[in-house]
């Protein structure tokens, strides 16, 4: 009996000591692998600028995993490749976690094909839907089934794994419903696997973030997507994302900061550093930076304590930089 | 009909020749099989060494992770791996050895011990991710250890505990019964027998098991990812009694609560990056991890040899 009390006392002591040590000056960030390169670059430069007086850690547990930790109050920032969902907003609210939403860059989801592929010049959203929708599973196996002008060649599909924000956005933009996709394709969370797969097969098609295409332009060709509004085929590039013509596959990516953490001077300083350097650093890691007004707008939201999201818990398709800016201004 | 003695001799010679041929064939087959195994492992190590050669310099070991491949190093990863292994060894060895010793020397042979034995053997085959999920619930949240070196060390300790227990028992079993009987005959208690005979004599076997377990643990990725090891971390755990940024001094055990990363996670992160230059880093880090594992195995062999020399029955 006495022994048992002693053991539980010891355990309680251990956990107390754990709680105490966790309060050290560490800025904790977790979430999307898509946003990771940007936040990592900022964290690296910030620690250099502060001569390592402030510690920053960045983890990769996916947008959903990042929000789970964020809404439990475990992390200071959440990296997110899509806006916060209604479910996550509830979780955050239940735990009393308020946040500032900060768009940091635009990404162009890129549809890639083998450079030797001669029949694919452009593709429409309808054709992509025909190719990727759940009903296509086991049915659409030849290119000429999608478009009679294409040859009688086998279709080889490569795409993102089901847990990623990329998968969610792509299916919503192309098939019309998030996470609704055929299952008989090569799925990988590791985009390099997809790069290798498409670069080795003439009849292959795949999709992932622009950065992976930009680093592998010798092995892959980006397929122009027909913009459903204008009817013109547009190739992904910084320019076509900025002028809003590469749609519906360009998407904003975000960093969310916990309101309570902003009271800590080092966190506030980190946010300021992030917004000041975001434009140069996003370009360096091959994303499309936002106009300068977006970053100053984010800082304004922080200083005026404007909490919440401008997306209302929905993942929207086809938001251009202009629209995003207008919405952020209204908050 | 009388057989010609020369014929008989020839028959025997032919029989021997056939036997020798089969012998040689089997030896050749054995060498080929051994060769395949060795060539594969040699090719892997050599491939990593060649691909990663450009990064083998002091900076690679002393730099933190970076977005620039040529400046990125493995400092936080190898320090993290070593510290996690330290916690793992300090936990798994006393627990595992004591459990093995109890099962072999003290426990009564009945159905309960049978069930325990079967379960321990089964535990050794449980996929490591399951330990990760268990640890996430128990260590990270219930005990509040967070995503720390302590959580990771304890998780890996659970993972290798069955290996330590099983190898401890095997080592104890190989000690002849006469040693025990002799010790008891001169009036030693069971504990004295264990303390002065069983444990020292079983030590070489136990150590081998421990190091094989640790070598497995150092390469584990799944449970460490589950409990939340980080990908970007550009600082080291606090050195005991060193001065911290806020002017206070670090406690003796502050490092166990520090966030961390380990070698396999660093390698995994580098292989999944868009920039192909990171593949060089991944190969170099892979080679370093192999070298760490081989060094641990070498230490095991050396310790076994040293300890065996001291046993005089």
XYZ file of C-alpha atoms in Angstrom:
644
model
C 0.000 0.000 0.000
C 2.680 2.434 1.150
C 4.816 1.377 -1.767
C 2.034 2.132 -4.207
C 1.570 5.643 -2.879
C 5.277 6.179 -3.164
C 5.304 5.063 -6.793
C 2.403 7.289 -7.741
C 4.058 10.213 -5.925
C 7.230 9.595 -7.889
C 5.281 9.529 -11.139
C 3.458 12.726 -10.257
C 6.809 14.334 -9.487
C 8.178 13.231 -12.827
C 5.256 14.674 -14.763
C 5.441 17.957 -12.835
C 9.077 18.245 -13.693
C 8.180 17.478 -17.291
C 5.617 20.262 -17.402
C 8.135 22.707 -15.952
C 10.829 21.959 -18.464
C 8.467 22.226 -21.440
C 8.043 25.942 -20.750
C 11.538 26.808 -21.983
C 11.769 29.381 -24.771
C 11.028 27.101 -27.669
C 8.781 28.149 -30.532
C 6.955 25.032 -31.676
C 5.691 24.680 -35.235
C 4.113 21.633 -36.849
C 1.922 20.742 -39.811
C 1.930 20.535 -43.594
C 4.884 19.220 -45.556
C 3.993 21.665 -48.349
C 4.492 24.716 -46.120
C 7.470 23.140 -44.361
C 10.196 24.411 -46.750
C 9.112 28.029 -46.242
C 8.814 27.857 -42.468
C 12.070 25.926 -42.230
C 13.875 28.619 -44.215
C 12.424 31.336 -41.971
C 13.289 29.388 -38.806
C 16.839 28.849 -40.001
C 17.380 32.535 -40.790
C 15.620 33.662 -37.601
C 17.841 31.552 -35.392
C 20.903 32.862 -37.203
C 19.705 36.450 -36.769
C 18.987 35.900 -33.051
C 22.344 34.129 -32.549
C 20.460 31.025 -31.357
C 18.985 32.765 -28.293
C 15.517 31.614 -29.378
C 14.901 28.003 -30.311
C 12.528 27.073 -33.115
C 11.420 23.544 -33.967
C 9.511 22.587 -37.114
C 7.829 19.213 -37.503
C 5.973 17.546 -40.383
C 2.740 15.832 -39.433
C 0.518 16.963 -42.300
C -1.994 19.803 -42.291
C -4.562 17.741 -40.370
C -2.027 16.433 -37.849
C -0.652 19.929 -37.371
C -4.100 21.363 -36.599
C -4.781 18.535 -34.125
C -1.726 19.531 -32.094
C -2.409 23.229 -32.603
C -6.001 22.993 -31.362
C -4.859 21.071 -28.285
C -2.610 24.029 -27.562
C 0.605 22.026 -27.948
C 2.167 24.149 -30.670
C 2.536 27.879 -31.310
C 2.102 27.693 -35.089
C 0.332 25.377 -37.523
C 1.580 25.071 -41.099
C -1.409 24.463 -43.373
C -1.784 23.854 -47.102
C -5.532 24.561 -46.874
C -7.692 26.785 -44.644
C -8.816 25.487 -41.250
C -11.931 23.272 -41.471
C -15.181 23.694 -39.537
C -14.365 20.621 -37.442
C -10.948 21.982 -36.561
C -12.435 25.380 -35.732
C -14.698 23.646 -33.227
C -11.805 21.730 -31.700
C -9.837 24.948 -31.309
C -12.831 26.709 -29.806
C -13.435 23.873 -27.347
C -9.835 24.141 -26.151
C -9.982 27.948 -26.038
C -7.365 28.332 -28.742
C -7.725 31.543 -30.770
C -5.590 32.153 -33.825
C -4.554 34.572 -36.527
C -4.693 33.224 -40.076
C -1.743 34.295 -42.212
C -1.567 33.426 -45.912
C 2.162 33.206 -46.728
C 2.396 32.107 -50.360
C 0.691 30.547 -53.349
C 1.417 27.083 -54.653
C 0.584 25.819 -58.128
C -0.483 22.198 -58.055
C 1.232 20.885 -61.146
C 0.010 18.106 -63.416
C 3.092 16.479 -64.940
C 3.712 14.101 -67.817
C 6.729 12.434 -69.352
C 8.735 14.795 -71.617
C 8.540 12.173 -74.415
C 4.743 12.194 -74.332
C 3.675 13.658 -77.681
C -0.140 13.458 -77.577
C -0.911 15.440 -74.416
C -0.736 19.171 -75.161
C -3.346 20.383 -72.689
C -6.089 18.986 -70.540
C -9.486 20.202 -69.370
C -11.017 19.815 -65.916
C -13.690 17.519 -67.448
C -11.025 15.220 -68.887
C -9.213 15.146 -65.547
C -12.484 14.313 -63.808
C -13.119 11.463 -66.257
C -9.633 10.172 -65.536
C -9.580 10.521 -61.733
C -13.177 10.139 -60.478
C -14.009 7.048 -58.398
C -16.181 5.657 -61.220
C -13.086 5.476 -63.431
C -11.556 2.804 -61.222
C -10.835 -0.262 -63.338
C -12.860 1.246 -66.229
C -10.729 4.016 -67.699
C -7.471 2.267 -68.511
C -6.669 3.583 -72.008
C -6.004 7.179 -73.018
C -8.499 7.049 -75.906
C -11.310 6.319 -73.437
C -10.840 9.831 -72.028
C -10.470 11.611 -75.367
C -10.870 9.778 -78.726
C -8.109 11.930 -80.193
C -5.598 10.310 -77.870
C -3.958 6.952 -78.645
C -4.946 3.485 -77.504
C -2.210 3.451 -74.859
C -2.392 2.378 -71.187
C -2.942 5.084 -68.585
C -0.405 5.132 -65.717
C -1.498 7.306 -62.792
C 0.628 8.773 -60.022
C -0.785 10.928 -57.221
C -0.610 12.148 -53.644
C -1.402 9.896 -50.678
C -4.848 10.167 -49.111
C -3.669 11.997 -45.963
C -2.188 15.009 -47.675
C -3.738 18.420 -48.205
C -2.580 18.180 -51.827
C -4.816 15.156 -52.381
C -7.740 16.951 -50.760
C -7.331 20.056 -52.900
C -6.691 18.214 -56.163
C -9.738 15.960 -55.839
C -11.965 18.875 -54.890
C -10.710 20.966 -57.825
C -10.795 18.211 -60.449
C -13.423 15.657 -59.366
C -15.615 18.161 -57.540
C -15.574 16.528 -54.120
C -12.723 16.475 -51.619
C -11.023 13.094 -51.108
C -13.103 11.508 -53.873
C -10.690 9.720 -56.187
C -10.155 6.403 -57.899
C -7.956 4.132 -55.819
C -6.063 2.212 -58.504
C -3.110 4.549 -58.917
C 0.383 4.758 -57.458
C -0.075 6.862 -54.334
C 2.832 8.194 -52.339
C 3.365 10.802 -49.635
C 6.905 11.045 -50.935
C 6.728 13.197 -54.058
C 10.122 11.977 -55.273
C 8.531 8.562 -55.826
C 6.006 10.230 -58.127
C 8.746 12.175 -59.930
C 10.616 8.922 -60.614
C 7.452 7.132 -61.727
C 6.367 9.750 -64.257
C 9.876 10.274 -65.588
C 10.158 6.574 -66.468
C 6.867 6.016 -68.273
C 5.772 7.737 -71.495
C 2.096 7.110 -70.729
C 2.219 8.368 -67.154
C 0.491 11.364 -65.613
C 0.827 12.629 -62.050
C 0.375 15.662 -59.814
C 2.180 17.375 -56.930
C 3.322 20.786 -55.685
C 5.143 23.125 -58.080
C 8.447 22.937 -56.150
C 8.990 19.296 -57.112
C 8.377 20.102 -60.764
C 10.687 23.134 -60.616
C 13.566 20.990 -59.319
C 12.998 18.306 -61.960
C 12.215 20.221 -65.164
C 14.697 18.027 -67.045
C 12.755 14.858 -66.246
C 9.167 16.130 -66.429
C 6.859 18.306 -68.486
C 4.115 20.423 -66.906
C 0.761 19.925 -68.607
C -1.202 23.143 -69.318
C -4.675 23.126 -67.740
C -7.612 24.707 -69.542
C -9.009 27.473 -67.346
C -12.764 26.735 -67.183
C -13.620 30.478 -67.120
C -11.584 31.652 -70.107
C -11.250 28.383 -72.040
C -7.523 28.976 -72.504
C -4.866 26.431 -71.596
C -2.441 27.822 -69.015
C 0.892 26.464 -67.873
C 1.841 26.716 -64.180
C 4.351 29.486 -63.518
C 4.894 32.359 -61.099
C 3.312 34.743 -63.633
C 0.198 32.649 -64.294
C -0.371 32.215 -60.564
C 0.086 35.941 -59.908
C -2.328 37.063 -62.620
C -4.856 34.443 -61.521
C -5.089 32.583 -64.853
C -3.664 29.257 -63.619
C -6.919 28.012 -62.190
C -8.338 25.997 -60.549
C -5.050 24.475 -59.383
C -3.366 27.437 -57.703
C -3.967 27.592 -53.998
C -2.959 29.741 -51.055
C -0.949 28.179 -48.235
C -1.072 29.378 -44.644
C 0.553 29.667 -41.285
C -1.726 29.913 -38.230
C -0.421 31.442 -35.014
C -1.954 30.914 -31.586
C -3.243 34.183 -30.094
C -1.995 33.349 -26.595
C 1.533 32.762 -27.942
C 1.635 36.274 -29.400
C 2.031 37.592 -25.835
C 5.460 35.986 -25.779
C 7.962 38.502 -27.181
C 9.958 35.857 -29.066
C 6.857 34.595 -30.887
C 5.843 38.097 -31.901
C 9.351 38.751 -33.108
C 9.270 35.525 -35.108
C 5.994 36.534 -36.801
C 7.464 39.921 -37.735
C 10.598 38.251 -39.067
C 8.489 35.761 -41.032
C 6.399 38.447 -42.750
C 9.405 40.646 -43.471
C 11.366 37.852 -45.155
C 8.542 35.733 -46.563
C 8.691 37.219 -50.062
C 12.391 36.447 -50.639
C 12.385 33.095 -48.870
C 9.245 31.731 -50.581
C 10.798 32.522 -53.937
C 13.992 30.754 -52.913
C 12.102 27.528 -52.119
C 10.107 27.795 -55.395
C 6.751 29.063 -54.251
C 4.944 32.173 -55.475
C 5.165 35.027 -52.956
C 2.151 37.230 -52.199
C 2.170 40.981 -52.824
C 3.858 42.981 -50.043
C 0.454 44.266 -48.878
C -0.544 40.726 -47.881
C 2.341 40.429 -45.449
C 1.784 43.854 -43.900
C -1.922 42.984 -43.718
C -1.059 39.844 -41.753
C 1.010 41.910 -39.320
C -1.880 44.310 -38.933
C -4.195 41.429 -38.041
C -1.667 40.372 -35.446
C -1.302 43.825 -33.868
C -5.038 44.552 -33.958
C -5.811 41.076 -32.634
C -8.081 40.123 -35.516
C -8.610 36.432 -34.877
C -10.332 33.798 -36.999
C -10.438 32.706 -40.617
C -11.795 34.314 -43.784
C -12.757 30.951 -45.271
C -15.537 30.014 -42.854
C -14.348 26.440 -42.451
C -14.602 25.565 -46.131
C -11.864 24.667 -48.557
C -12.510 26.799 -51.609
C -11.308 26.127 -55.096
C -10.022 28.773 -57.445
C -9.290 31.598 -55.029
C -6.925 34.007 -56.771
C -4.388 36.223 -55.042
C -6.622 39.246 -55.686
C -9.674 37.636 -54.105
C -7.627 36.463 -51.137
C -6.335 39.992 -50.581
C -9.834 41.477 -50.710
C -11.115 38.964 -48.206
C -8.235 39.395 -45.815
C -8.800 43.159 -45.896
C -12.395 42.709 -44.766
C -11.572 40.732 -41.625
C 31.513 -65.487 -60.400
C 34.539 -63.992 -58.788
C 34.840 -60.204 -59.116
C 38.090 -58.863 -60.347
C 39.826 -57.103 -57.420
C 40.794 -54.260 -59.766
C 37.131 -53.772 -60.674
C 36.146 -53.467 -57.029
C 38.883 -50.932 -56.409
C 37.662 -48.888 -59.367
C 34.106 -49.013 -58.031
C 35.179 -47.742 -54.639
C 37.261 -44.997 -56.267
C 34.261 -43.925 -58.358
C 32.060 -43.865 -55.261
C 34.555 -41.710 -53.386
C 34.950 -39.421 -56.401
C 31.170 -38.956 -56.617
C 30.974 -38.177 -52.922
C 33.787 -35.653 -53.214
C 32.147 -34.021 -56.212
C 28.900 -33.537 -54.278
C 30.902 -32.203 -51.361
C 32.604 -29.652 -53.599
C 29.302 -28.708 -55.222
C 27.682 -28.024 -51.889
C 30.668 -25.991 -50.722
C 30.452 -23.946 -53.923
C 26.723 -23.402 -53.417
C 27.366 -22.273 -49.866
C 30.036 -19.823 -50.977
C 27.725 -18.422 -53.652
C 24.914 -17.893 -51.136
C 27.274 -16.260 -48.666
C 28.680 -14.179 -51.512
C 25.246 -12.880 -52.511
C 24.576 -11.712 -48.964
C 27.962 -10.090 -48.605
C 27.930 -8.485 -52.048
C 24.516 -6.945 -51.432
C 25.520 -5.389 -48.125
C 28.897 -4.343 -49.471
C 27.263 -2.791 -52.544
C 24.810 -0.870 -50.357
C 27.499 0.509 -48.075
C 29.852 1.276 -50.955
C 27.058 2.944 -52.916
C 26.203 5.213 -49.989
C 29.876 5.965 -49.372
C 30.477 6.926 -53.016
C 27.287 8.970 -53.364
C 27.824 10.724 -50.064
C 31.583 11.179 -50.434
C 31.227 14.872 -51.256
C 29.796 15.568 -47.793
C 32.266 13.703 -45.601
C 33.949 16.524 -43.759
C 33.933 17.907 -40.253
C 31.214 20.454 -41.090
C 28.767 17.676 -41.944
C 29.035 16.402 -38.370
C 29.077 19.839 -36.731
C 26.360 21.664 -38.730
C 22.652 21.691 -38.027
C 20.043 20.923 -40.680
C 19.642 23.599 -43.324
C 17.610 24.269 -46.456
C 20.882 24.487 -48.374
C 22.108 20.977 -49.063
C 25.815 21.785 -48.968
C 25.553 23.499 -45.578
C 23.245 20.963 -43.975
C 24.732 18.673 -41.352
C 23.700 15.969 -38.932
C 24.713 17.471 -35.579
C 21.267 17.439 -33.977
C 20.543 14.021 -35.498
C 23.574 12.117 -34.244
C 23.504 13.763 -30.821
C 19.781 12.967 -30.619
C 20.331 9.345 -31.650
C 23.089 8.864 -29.058
C 21.073 10.428 -26.214
C 17.968 8.415 -27.076
C 20.096 5.252 -27.100
C 21.503 6.203 -23.686
C 18.005 6.475 -22.182
C 16.987 3.249 -23.934
C 19.979 1.318 -22.607
C 19.631 2.672 -19.059
C 15.982 1.581 -18.996
C 15.940 -1.655 -20.984
C 19.053 -3.284 -19.491
C 18.121 -3.297 -15.784
C 14.476 -4.143 -16.506
C 15.229 -6.828 -19.062
C 18.045 -8.491 -17.147
C 16.051 -8.523 -13.899
C 12.997 -9.941 -15.655
C 15.039 -12.630 -17.404
C 16.829 -13.519 -14.196
C 13.562 -13.814 -12.303
C 11.962 -16.005 -14.950
C 14.962 -18.338 -15.128
C 16.075 -18.513 -11.492
C 13.135 -17.624 -9.269
C 9.819 -18.198 -11.023
C 8.003 -21.464 -10.371
C 7.286 -23.582 -13.426
C 3.536 -23.335 -13.807
C 1.011 -22.221 -16.381
C 1.341 -18.542 -15.472
C 5.037 -18.462 -16.291
C 4.288 -20.406 -19.476
C 1.816 -17.735 -20.546
C 4.277 -14.960 -19.675
C 7.007 -16.692 -21.661
C 4.838 -17.089 -24.749
C 3.813 -13.464 -24.518
C 7.363 -12.192 -24.247
C 8.354 -14.149 -27.337
C 5.333 -12.762 -29.159
C 6.127 -9.215 -28.060
C 9.432 -9.427 -29.905
C 7.459 -9.760 -33.139
C 5.054 -6.856 -32.582
C 5.490 -4.199 -35.307
C 7.339 -1.176 -33.971
C 4.586 1.265 -34.969
C 2.349 -0.379 -32.355
C 4.866 0.539 -29.658
C 4.839 4.067 -31.051
C 1.062 4.352 -30.671
C 1.190 2.916 -27.164
C 3.928 5.353 -26.189
C 2.054 8.310 -27.676
C -0.837 7.596 -25.329
C 1.155 6.676 -22.228
C 4.417 8.604 -22.214
C 3.575 11.658 -24.288
C 0.097 12.433 -22.924
C -0.722 10.462 -19.738
C 2.661 10.984 -18.084
C 3.119 14.342 -19.793
C 6.672 13.692 -20.951
C 5.850 15.416 -24.247
C 7.784 14.943 -27.449
C 11.072 14.506 -25.649
C 14.190 12.371 -25.625
C 12.750 10.656 -22.537
C 9.580 9.569 -24.386
C 11.593 8.275 -27.339
C 14.119 6.470 -25.145
C 11.401 4.753 -23.110
C 9.506 3.756 -26.280
C 12.560 2.135 -27.813
C 13.322 0.518 -24.449
C 9.909 -1.181 -24.581
C 10.662 -2.217 -28.138
C 13.916 -3.992 -27.283
C 12.869 -5.291 -23.862
C 11.740 -8.687 -25.241
C 15.066 -9.080 -27.055
C 16.982 -8.336 -23.845
C 14.827 -10.694 -21.777
C 15.094 -13.552 -24.253
C 18.856 -13.215 -24.666
C 19.321 -12.964 -20.887
C 17.415 -16.214 -20.429
C 19.352 -17.967 -23.184
C 22.614 -16.843 -21.586
C 21.529 -18.028 -18.135
C 20.378 -21.370 -19.506
C 23.787 -22.041 -21.023
C 25.387 -21.988 -17.553
C 25.844 -25.591 -16.375
C 23.617 -26.646 -13.459
C 26.668 -27.730 -11.467
C 27.675 -24.093 -10.970
C 24.379 -23.353 -9.255
C 24.437 -26.590 -7.307
C 28.028 -25.979 -6.219
C 27.207 -22.506 -5.034
C 24.104 -23.630 -3.161
C 26.027 -26.579 -1.681
C 28.431 -24.278 0.105
C 25.490 -22.401 1.585
C 24.996 -19.445 -0.770
C 21.488 -18.018 -1.012
C 19.765 -17.780 -4.352
C 20.634 -14.094 -4.629
C 24.287 -14.722 -3.770
C 24.385 -17.409 -6.430
C 22.964 -14.981 -8.969
C 25.142 -12.083 -7.857
C 28.472 -13.907 -7.859
C 27.962 -16.628 -10.462
C 24.940 -16.450 -12.709
C 25.112 -12.771 -13.701
C 28.870 -12.621 -14.306
C 28.852 -15.826 -16.340
C 25.802 -14.802 -18.340
C 27.186 -11.311 -18.973
C 28.720 -11.980 -22.434
C 25.420 -13.365 -23.724
C 23.376 -10.601 -22.115
C 25.587 -7.896 -23.592
C 25.299 -9.402 -27.042
C 21.521 -9.314 -26.763
C 21.536 -5.750 -25.455
C 23.693 -4.462 -28.264
C 21.742 -6.307 -30.953
C 18.631 -4.714 -29.466
C 20.201 -1.250 -29.435
C 21.406 -1.685 -33.009
C 17.825 -2.403 -33.989
C 16.520 0.540 -31.979
C 18.916 3.083 -33.491
C 17.510 2.450 -36.965
C 13.847 2.606 -35.916
C 11.839 5.395 -37.517
C 8.145 4.553 -37.233
C 7.648 4.768 -33.441
C 9.800 7.897 -33.247
C 7.726 9.634 -35.908
C 4.555 8.602 -34.060
C 5.623 10.203 -30.796
C 6.626 13.320 -32.720
C 10.336 13.657 -33.314
C 11.025 16.860 -35.180
C 12.301 17.442 -38.629
C 13.918 20.835 -38.258
C 15.773 21.437 -35.028
C 18.844 23.624 -34.918
C 19.851 23.393 -31.279
C 21.158 20.747 -28.909
C 19.690 19.562 -25.611
C 21.059 21.585 -22.657
C 24.344 20.314 -21.229
C 23.928 19.669 -17.460
C 24.799 22.772 -15.394
C 25.463 24.941 -18.455
C 24.155 28.506 -18.476
C 20.863 28.976 -20.333
C 19.719 31.973 -22.369
C 17.659 33.349 -19.465
C 20.663 33.272 -17.108
C 19.643 30.224 -15.058
C 21.599 27.000 -15.065
C 20.408 23.774 -16.624
C 19.635 20.922 -14.245
C 21.376 17.550 -14.404
C 18.497 15.910 -16.270
C 17.066 18.795 -18.299
C 18.317 17.222 -21.515
C 15.903 14.299 -21.264
C 12.959 16.667 -21.738
C 14.432 18.404 -24.763
C 12.907 18.174 -28.247
C 15.068 16.135 -30.576
C 15.518 14.434 -33.921
C 17.304 11.198 -34.822
C 19.368 9.928 -37.759
C 16.691 7.884 -39.580
C 14.283 10.844 -39.546
C 16.938 13.195 -40.883
C 17.676 10.718 -43.691
C 13.986 10.290 -44.449
C 13.500 14.054 -44.625
C 16.411 14.472 -46.999
C 15.270 11.753 -49.400
C 11.811 13.317 -49.685
C 12.992 16.823 -50.632
C 12.550 18.250 -54.119
C 16.163 19.349 -54.530
C 18.193 16.306 -55.722
C 21.317 17.683 -53.978
C 19.869 16.425 -50.677
C 20.218 12.839 -51.898
C 23.961 13.241 -51.393
C 23.329 14.250 -47.782
C 20.970 11.325 -47.300
C 23.579 8.879 -48.620
C 26.276 10.355 -46.394
C 24.000 10.237 -43.334
C 23.031 6.658 -44.210
C 26.680 5.713 -44.280
C 27.242 7.341 -40.884
C 24.263 5.440 -39.440
C 25.674 2.160 -40.844
C 29.018 3.013 -39.288
C 27.313 3.627 -35.927
C 25.568 0.247 -36.076
C 28.738 -1.575 -37.128
C 30.687 0.137 -34.332
C 28.101 -1.021 -31.805
C 28.367 -4.572 -33.102
C 32.148 -4.401 -32.949
C 31.958 -3.255 -29.321
C 29.653 -6.194 -28.582
C 32.122 -8.665 -30.045
C 35.027 -7.121 -28.182
C 33.159 -7.075 -24.843
C 32.094 -10.671 -25.291
C 35.667 -11.677 -25.961
C 37.005 -9.736 -22.939
C 34.373 -11.071 -20.550
C 34.672 -14.668 -21.738
C 38.392 -14.566 -21.058
C 37.688 -13.832 -17.404
C 35.400 -16.798 -16.889
C 37.297 -19.707 -15.392
C 35.218 -22.789 -14.635
